[in-house]
mmCIF file of N, CA and C in Angstrom:
data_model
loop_
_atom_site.group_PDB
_atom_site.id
_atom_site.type_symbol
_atom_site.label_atom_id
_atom_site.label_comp_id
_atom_site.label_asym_id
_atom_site.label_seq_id
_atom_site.Cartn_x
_atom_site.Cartn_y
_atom_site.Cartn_z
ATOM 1 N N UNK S 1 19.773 -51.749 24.613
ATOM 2 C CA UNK S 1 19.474 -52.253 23.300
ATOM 3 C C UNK S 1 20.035 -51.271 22.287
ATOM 4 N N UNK S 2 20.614 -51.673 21.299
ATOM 5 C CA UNK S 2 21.608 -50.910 20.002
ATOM 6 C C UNK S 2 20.743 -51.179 18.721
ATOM 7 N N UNK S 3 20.694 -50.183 18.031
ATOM 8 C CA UNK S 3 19.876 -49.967 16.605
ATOM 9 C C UNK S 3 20.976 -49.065 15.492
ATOM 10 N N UNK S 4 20.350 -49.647 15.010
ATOM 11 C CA UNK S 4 21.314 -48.986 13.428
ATOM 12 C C UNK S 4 19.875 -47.857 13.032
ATOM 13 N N UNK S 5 20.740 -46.699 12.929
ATOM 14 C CA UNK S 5 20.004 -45.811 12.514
ATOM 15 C C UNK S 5 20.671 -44.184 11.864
ATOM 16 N N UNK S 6 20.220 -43.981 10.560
ATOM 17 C CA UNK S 6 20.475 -42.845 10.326
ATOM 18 C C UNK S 6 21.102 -41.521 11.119
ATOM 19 N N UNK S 7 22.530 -41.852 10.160
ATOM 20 C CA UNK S 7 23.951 -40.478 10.535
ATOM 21 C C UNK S 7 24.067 -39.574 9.845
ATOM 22 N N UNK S 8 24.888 -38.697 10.363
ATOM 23 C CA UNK S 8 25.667 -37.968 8.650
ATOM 24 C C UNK S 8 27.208 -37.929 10.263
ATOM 25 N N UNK S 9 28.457 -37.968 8.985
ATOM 26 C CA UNK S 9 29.505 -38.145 9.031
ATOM 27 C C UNK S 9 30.121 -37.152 8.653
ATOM 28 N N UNK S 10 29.868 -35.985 8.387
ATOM 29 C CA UNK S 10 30.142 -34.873 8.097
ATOM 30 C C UNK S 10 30.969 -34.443 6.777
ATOM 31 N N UNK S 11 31.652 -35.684 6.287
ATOM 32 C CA UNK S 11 32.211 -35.597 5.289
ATOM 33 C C UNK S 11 31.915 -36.195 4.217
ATOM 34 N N UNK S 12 31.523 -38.064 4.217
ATOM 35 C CA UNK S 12 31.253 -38.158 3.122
ATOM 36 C C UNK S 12 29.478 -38.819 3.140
ATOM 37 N N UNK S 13 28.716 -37.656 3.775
ATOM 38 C CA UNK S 13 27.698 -37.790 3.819
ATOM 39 C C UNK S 13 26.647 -38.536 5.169
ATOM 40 N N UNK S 14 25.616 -39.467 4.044
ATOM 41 C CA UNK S 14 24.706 -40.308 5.180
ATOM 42 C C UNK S 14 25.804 -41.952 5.871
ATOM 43 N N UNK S 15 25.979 -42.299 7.336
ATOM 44 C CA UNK S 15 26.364 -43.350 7.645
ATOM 45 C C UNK S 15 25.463 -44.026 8.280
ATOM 46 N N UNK S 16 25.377 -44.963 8.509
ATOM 47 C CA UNK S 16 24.576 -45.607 9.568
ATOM 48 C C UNK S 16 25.131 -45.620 10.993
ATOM 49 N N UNK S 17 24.775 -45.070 12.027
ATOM 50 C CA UNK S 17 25.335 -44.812 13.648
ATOM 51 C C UNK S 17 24.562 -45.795 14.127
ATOM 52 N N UNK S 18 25.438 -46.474 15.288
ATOM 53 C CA UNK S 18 24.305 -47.094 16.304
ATOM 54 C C UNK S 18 23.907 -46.251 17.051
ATOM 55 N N UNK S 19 22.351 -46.502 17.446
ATOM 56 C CA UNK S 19 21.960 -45.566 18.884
ATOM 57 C C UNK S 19 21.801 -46.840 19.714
ATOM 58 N N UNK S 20 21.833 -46.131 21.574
ATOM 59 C CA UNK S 20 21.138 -46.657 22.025
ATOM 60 C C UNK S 20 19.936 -46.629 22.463
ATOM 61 N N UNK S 21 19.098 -47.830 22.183
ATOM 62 C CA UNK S 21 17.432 -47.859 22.461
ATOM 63 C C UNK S 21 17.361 -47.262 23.859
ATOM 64 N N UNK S 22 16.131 -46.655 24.134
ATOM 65 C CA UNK S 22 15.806 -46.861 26.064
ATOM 66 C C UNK S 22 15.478 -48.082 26.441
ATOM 67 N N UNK S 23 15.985 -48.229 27.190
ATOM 68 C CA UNK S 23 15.239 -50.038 27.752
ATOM 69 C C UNK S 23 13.771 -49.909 28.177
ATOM 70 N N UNK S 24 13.125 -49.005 28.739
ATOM 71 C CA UNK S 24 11.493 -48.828 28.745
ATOM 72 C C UNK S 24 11.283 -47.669 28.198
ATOM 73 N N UNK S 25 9.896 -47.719 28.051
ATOM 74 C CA UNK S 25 9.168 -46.413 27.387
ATOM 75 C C UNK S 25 7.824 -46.824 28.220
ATOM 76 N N UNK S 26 7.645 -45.826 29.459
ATOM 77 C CA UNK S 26 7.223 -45.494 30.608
ATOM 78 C C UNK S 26 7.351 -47.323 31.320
ATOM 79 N N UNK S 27 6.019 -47.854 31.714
ATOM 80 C CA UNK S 27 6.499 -49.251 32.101
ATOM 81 C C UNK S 27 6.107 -50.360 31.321
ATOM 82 N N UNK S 28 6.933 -49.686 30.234
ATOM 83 C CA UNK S 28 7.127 -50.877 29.087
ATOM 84 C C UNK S 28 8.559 -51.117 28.563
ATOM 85 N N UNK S 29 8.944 -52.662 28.570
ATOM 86 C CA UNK S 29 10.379 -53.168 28.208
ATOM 87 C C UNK S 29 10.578 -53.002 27.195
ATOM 88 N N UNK S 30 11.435 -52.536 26.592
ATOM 89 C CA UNK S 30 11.930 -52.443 24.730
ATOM 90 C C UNK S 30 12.551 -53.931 24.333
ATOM 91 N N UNK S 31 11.717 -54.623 23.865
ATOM 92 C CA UNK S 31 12.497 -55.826 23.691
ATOM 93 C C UNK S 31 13.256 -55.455 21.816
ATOM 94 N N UNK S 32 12.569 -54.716 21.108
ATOM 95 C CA UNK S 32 13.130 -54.351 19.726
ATOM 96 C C UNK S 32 12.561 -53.677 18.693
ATOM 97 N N UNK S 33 13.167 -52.960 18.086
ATOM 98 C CA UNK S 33 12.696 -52.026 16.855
ATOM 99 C C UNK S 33 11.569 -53.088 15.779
ATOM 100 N N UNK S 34 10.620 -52.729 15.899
ATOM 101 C CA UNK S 34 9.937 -53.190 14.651
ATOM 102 C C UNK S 34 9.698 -52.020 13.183
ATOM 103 N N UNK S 35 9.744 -50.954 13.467
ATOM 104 C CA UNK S 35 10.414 -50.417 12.519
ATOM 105 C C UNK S 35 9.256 -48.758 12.676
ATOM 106 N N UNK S 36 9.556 -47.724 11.620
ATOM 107 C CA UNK S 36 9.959 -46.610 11.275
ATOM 108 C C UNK S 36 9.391 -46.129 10.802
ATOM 109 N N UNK S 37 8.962 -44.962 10.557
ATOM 110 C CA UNK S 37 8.736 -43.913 9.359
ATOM 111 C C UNK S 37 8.547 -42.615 9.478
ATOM 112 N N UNK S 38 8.002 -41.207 8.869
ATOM 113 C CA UNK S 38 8.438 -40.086 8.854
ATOM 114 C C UNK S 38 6.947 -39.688 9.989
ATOM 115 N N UNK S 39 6.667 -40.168 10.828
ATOM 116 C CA UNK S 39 5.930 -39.752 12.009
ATOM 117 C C UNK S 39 6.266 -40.508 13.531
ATOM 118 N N UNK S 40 7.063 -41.334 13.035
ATOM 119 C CA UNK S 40 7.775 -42.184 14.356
ATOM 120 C C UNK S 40 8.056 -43.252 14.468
ATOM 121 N N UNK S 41 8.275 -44.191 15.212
ATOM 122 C CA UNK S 41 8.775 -45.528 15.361
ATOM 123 C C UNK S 41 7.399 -46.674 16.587
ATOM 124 N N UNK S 42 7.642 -47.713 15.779
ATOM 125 C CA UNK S 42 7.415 -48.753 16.700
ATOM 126 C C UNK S 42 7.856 -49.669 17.525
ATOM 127 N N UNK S 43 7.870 -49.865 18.984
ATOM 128 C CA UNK S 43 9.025 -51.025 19.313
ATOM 129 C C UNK S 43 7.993 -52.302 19.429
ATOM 130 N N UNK S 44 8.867 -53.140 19.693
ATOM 131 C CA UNK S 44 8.227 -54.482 20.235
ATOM 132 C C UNK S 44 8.446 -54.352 21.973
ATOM 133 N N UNK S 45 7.607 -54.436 22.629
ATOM 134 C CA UNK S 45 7.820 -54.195 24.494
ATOM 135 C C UNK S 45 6.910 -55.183 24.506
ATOM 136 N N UNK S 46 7.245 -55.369 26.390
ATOM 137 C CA UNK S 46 6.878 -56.301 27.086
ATOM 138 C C UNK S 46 6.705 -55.345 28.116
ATOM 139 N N UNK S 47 4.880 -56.169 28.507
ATOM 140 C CA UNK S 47 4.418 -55.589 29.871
ATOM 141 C C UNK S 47 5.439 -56.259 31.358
ATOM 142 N N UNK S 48 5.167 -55.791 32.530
ATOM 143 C CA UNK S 48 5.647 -56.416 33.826
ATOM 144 C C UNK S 48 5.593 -58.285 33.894
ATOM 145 N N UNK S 49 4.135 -57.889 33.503
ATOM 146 C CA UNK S 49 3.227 -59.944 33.329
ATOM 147 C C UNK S 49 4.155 -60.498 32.279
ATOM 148 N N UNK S 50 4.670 -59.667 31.168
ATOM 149 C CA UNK S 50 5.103 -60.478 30.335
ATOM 150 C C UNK S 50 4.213 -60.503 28.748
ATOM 151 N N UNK S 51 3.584 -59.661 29.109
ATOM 152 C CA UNK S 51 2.439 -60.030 27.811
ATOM 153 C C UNK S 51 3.558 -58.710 26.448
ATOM 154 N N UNK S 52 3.339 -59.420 25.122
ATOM 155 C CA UNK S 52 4.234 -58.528 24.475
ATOM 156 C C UNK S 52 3.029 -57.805 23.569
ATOM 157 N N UNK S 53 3.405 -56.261 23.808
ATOM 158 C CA UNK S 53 2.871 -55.021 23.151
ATOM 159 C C UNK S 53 3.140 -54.016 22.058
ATOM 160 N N UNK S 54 2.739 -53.997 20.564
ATOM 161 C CA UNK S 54 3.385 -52.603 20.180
ATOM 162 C C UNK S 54 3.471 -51.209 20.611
ATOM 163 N N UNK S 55 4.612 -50.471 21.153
ATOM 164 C CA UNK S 55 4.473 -49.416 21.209
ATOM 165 C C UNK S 55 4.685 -48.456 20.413
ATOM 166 N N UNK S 56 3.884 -47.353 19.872
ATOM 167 C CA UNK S 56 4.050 -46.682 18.591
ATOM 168 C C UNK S 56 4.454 -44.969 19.393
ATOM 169 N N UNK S 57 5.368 -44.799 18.718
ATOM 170 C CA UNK S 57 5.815 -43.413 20.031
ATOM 171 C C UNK S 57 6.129 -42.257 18.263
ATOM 172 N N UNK S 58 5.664 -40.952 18.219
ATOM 173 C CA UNK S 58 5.703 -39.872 17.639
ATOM 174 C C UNK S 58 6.618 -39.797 17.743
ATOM 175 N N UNK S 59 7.244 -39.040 16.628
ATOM 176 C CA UNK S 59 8.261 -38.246 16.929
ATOM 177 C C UNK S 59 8.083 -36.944 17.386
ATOM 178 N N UNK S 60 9.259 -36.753 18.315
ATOM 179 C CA UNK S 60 9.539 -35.267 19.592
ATOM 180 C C UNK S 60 9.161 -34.138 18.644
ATOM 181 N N UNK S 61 8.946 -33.745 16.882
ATOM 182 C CA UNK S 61 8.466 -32.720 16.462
ATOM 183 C C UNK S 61 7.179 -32.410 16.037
ATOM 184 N N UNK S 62 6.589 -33.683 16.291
ATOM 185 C CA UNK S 62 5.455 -34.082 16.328
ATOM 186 C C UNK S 62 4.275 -33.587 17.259
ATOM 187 N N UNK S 63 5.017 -34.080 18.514
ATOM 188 C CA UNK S 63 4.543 -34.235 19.285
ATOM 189 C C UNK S 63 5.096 -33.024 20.407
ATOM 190 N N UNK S 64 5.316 -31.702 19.869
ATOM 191 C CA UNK S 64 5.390 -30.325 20.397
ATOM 192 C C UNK S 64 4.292 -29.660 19.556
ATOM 193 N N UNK S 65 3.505 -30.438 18.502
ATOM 194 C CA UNK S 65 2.736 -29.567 17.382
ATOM 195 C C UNK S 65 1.501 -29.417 18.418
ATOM 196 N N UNK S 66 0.624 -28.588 18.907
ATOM 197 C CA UNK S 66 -0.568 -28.357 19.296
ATOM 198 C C UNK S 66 -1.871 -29.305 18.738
ATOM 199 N N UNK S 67 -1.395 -29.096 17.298
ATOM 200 C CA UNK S 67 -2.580 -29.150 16.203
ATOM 201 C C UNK S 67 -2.552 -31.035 16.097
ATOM 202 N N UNK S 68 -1.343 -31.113 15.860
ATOM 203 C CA UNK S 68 -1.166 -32.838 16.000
ATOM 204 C C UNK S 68 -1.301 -33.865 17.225
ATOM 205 N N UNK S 69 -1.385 -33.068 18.480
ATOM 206 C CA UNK S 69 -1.530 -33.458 19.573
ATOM 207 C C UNK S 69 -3.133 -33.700 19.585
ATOM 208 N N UNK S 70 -3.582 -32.917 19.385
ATOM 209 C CA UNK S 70 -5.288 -32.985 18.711
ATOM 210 C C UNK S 70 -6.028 -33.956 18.344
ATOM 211 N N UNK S 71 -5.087 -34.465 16.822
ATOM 212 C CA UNK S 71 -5.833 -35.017 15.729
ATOM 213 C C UNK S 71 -5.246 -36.787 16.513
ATOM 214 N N UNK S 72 -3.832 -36.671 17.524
ATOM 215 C CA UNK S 72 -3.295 -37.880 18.100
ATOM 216 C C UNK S 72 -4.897 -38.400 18.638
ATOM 217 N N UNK S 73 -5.125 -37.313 20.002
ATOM 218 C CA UNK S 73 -6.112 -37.711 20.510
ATOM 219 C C UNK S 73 -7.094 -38.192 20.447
ATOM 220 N N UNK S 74 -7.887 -37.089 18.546
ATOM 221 C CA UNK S 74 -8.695 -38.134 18.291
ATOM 222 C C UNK S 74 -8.655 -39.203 17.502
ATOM 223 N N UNK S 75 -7.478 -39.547 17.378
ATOM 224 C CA UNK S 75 -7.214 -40.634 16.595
ATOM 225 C C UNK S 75 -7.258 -42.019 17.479
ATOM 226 N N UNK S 76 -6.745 -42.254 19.125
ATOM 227 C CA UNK S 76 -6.807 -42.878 19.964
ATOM 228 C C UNK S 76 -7.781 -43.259 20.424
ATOM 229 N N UNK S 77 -8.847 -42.095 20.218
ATOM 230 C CA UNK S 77 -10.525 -42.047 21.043
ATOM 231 C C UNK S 77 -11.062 -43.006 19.778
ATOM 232 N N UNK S 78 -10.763 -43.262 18.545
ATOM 233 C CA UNK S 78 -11.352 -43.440 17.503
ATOM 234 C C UNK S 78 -11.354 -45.355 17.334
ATOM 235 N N UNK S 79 -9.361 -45.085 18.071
ATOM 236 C CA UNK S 79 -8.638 -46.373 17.697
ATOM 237 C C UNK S 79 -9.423 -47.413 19.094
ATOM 238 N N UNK S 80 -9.836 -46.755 19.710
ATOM 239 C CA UNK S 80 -10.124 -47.241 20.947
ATOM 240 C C UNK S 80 -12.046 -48.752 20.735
ATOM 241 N N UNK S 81 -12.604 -47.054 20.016
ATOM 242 C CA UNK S 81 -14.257 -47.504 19.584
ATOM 243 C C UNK S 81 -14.228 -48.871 18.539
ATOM 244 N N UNK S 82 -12.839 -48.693 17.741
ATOM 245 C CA UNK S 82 -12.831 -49.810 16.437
ATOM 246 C C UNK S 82 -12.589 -51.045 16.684
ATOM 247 N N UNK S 83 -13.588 -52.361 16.785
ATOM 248 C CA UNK S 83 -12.721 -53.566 16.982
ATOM 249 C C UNK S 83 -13.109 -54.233 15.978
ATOM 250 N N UNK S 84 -12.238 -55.959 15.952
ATOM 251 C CA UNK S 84 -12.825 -56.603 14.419
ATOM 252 C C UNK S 84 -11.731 -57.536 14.568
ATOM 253 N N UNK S 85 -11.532 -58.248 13.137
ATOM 254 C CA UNK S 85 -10.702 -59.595 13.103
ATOM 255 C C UNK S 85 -8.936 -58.839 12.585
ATOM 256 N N UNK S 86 -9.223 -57.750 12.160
ATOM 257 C CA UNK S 86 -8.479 -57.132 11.764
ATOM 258 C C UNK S 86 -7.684 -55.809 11.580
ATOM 259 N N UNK S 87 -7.848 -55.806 13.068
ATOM 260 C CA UNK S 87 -7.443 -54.816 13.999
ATOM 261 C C UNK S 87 -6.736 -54.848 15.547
ATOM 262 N N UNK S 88 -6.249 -54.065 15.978
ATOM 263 C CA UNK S 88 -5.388 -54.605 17.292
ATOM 264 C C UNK S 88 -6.075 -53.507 18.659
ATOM 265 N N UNK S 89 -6.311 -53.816 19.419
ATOM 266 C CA UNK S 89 -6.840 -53.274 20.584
ATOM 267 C C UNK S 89 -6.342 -52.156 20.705
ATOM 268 N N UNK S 90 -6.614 -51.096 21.459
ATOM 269 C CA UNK S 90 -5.531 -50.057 22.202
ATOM 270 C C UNK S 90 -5.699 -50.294 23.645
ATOM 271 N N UNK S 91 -4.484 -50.772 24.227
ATOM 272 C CA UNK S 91 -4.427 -51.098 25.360
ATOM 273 C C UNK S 91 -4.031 -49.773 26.375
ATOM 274 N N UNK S 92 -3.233 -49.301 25.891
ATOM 275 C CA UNK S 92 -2.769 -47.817 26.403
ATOM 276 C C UNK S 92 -2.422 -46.966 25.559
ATOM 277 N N UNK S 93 -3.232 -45.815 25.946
ATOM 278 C CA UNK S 93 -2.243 -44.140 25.403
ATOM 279 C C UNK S 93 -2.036 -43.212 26.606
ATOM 280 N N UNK S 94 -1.076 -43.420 27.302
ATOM 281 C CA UNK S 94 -0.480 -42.723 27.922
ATOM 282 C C UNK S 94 -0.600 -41.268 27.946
ATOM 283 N N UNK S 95 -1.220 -40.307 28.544
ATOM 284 C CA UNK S 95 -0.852 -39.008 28.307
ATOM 285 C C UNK S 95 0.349 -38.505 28.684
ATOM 286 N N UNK S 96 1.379 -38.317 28.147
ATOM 287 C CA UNK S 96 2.428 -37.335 28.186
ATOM 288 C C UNK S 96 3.085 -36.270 27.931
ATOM 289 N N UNK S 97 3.730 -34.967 28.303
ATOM 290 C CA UNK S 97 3.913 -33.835 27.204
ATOM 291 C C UNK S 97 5.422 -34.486 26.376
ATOM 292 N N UNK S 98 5.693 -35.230 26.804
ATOM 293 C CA UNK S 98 7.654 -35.953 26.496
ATOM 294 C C UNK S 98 7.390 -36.494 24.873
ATOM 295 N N UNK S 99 6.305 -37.940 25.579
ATOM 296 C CA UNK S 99 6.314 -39.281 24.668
ATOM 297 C C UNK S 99 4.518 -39.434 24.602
ATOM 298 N N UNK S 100 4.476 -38.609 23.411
ATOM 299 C CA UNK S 100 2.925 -39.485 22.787
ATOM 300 C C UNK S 100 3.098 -40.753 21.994
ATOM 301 N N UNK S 101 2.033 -42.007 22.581
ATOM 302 C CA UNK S 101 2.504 -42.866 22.076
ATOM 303 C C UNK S 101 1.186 -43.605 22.323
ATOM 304 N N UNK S 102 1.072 -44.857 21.415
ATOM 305 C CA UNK S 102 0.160 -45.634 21.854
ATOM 306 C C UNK S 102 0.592 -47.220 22.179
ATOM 307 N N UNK S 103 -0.103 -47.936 22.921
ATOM 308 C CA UNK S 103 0.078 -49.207 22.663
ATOM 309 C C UNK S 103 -1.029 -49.972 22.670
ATOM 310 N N UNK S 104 -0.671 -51.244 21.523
ATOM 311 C CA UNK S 104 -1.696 -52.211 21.620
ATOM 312 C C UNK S 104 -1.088 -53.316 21.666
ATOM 313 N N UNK S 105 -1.556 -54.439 21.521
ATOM 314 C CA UNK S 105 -1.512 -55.999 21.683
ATOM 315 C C UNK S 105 -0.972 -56.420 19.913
ATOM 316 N N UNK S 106 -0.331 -57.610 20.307
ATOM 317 C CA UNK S 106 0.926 -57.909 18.585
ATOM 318 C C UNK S 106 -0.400 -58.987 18.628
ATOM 319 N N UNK S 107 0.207 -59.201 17.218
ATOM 320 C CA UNK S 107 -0.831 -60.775 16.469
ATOM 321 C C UNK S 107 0.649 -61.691 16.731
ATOM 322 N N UNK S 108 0.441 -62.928 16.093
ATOM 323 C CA UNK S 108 1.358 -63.968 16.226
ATOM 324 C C UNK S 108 2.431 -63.693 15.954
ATOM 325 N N UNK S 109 2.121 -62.786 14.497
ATOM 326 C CA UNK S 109 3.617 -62.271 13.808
ATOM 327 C C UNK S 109 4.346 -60.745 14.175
ATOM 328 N N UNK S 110 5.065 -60.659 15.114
ATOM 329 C CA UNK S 110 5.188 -59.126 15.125
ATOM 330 C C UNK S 110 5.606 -58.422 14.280
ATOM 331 N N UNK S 111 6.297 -58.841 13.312
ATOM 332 C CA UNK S 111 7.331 -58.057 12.739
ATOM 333 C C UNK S 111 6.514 -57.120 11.580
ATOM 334 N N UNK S 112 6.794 -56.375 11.533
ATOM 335 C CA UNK S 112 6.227 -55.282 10.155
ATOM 336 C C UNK S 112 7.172 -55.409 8.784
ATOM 337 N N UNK S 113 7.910 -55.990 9.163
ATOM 338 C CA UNK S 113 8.543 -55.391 7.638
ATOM 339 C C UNK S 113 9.065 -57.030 7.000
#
């Protein structure tokens, strides 16, 4: 999977580069970027069954911080206790030292943006 995402070109600045996506993130399918921001990204994945999941993955400077690894945790333990009409499950948080990340279950509409 290919994404447009922030370059520099060395000369005349910012370009847009394609990367390539990973096709899983542990045993989850990357079906597509739902989008971004200055603590990490979300994809759209698919379990084995087929059921489709957000996965929300830190970013790698993030997620070397001690202190943020912490506040992840209790943020998961927190995300876990909260349910309602307007909220999304946490289906998995994976412990990893690589990829902190969480996933939950999409509503009808996946898209964020």
């Amino acid at each position: 999977m290919r994404a447009q995402v922030p370059g520099t070109d060395g000369e005349s600045g910012s370009v847009m580069e394609t990367a390539v996506l990973p096709t899983t993130i542990g045993r989850y399918v990357v079906m597509r970027r739902l989008g971004g921001g200055g603590m990490g990204v979300v994809d759209l994945c698919r379990t084995v069954s087929g059921r489709l999941v957000a996965v929300k993955q830190v970013r790698e400077e993030y997620a070397d911080d001690p202190a943020f690894r912490g506040r992840f945790r209790r943020e998961v333990t927190t995300d876990r206790r909260v349910s309602g009409v307007y909220t999304v499950p946490v289906i998995d948080a994976p412990p990893s030292p690589r990829a902190w990340c969480t996933v939950t279950s999409t509503g009808r509409h996946p898209a964020l943006t």
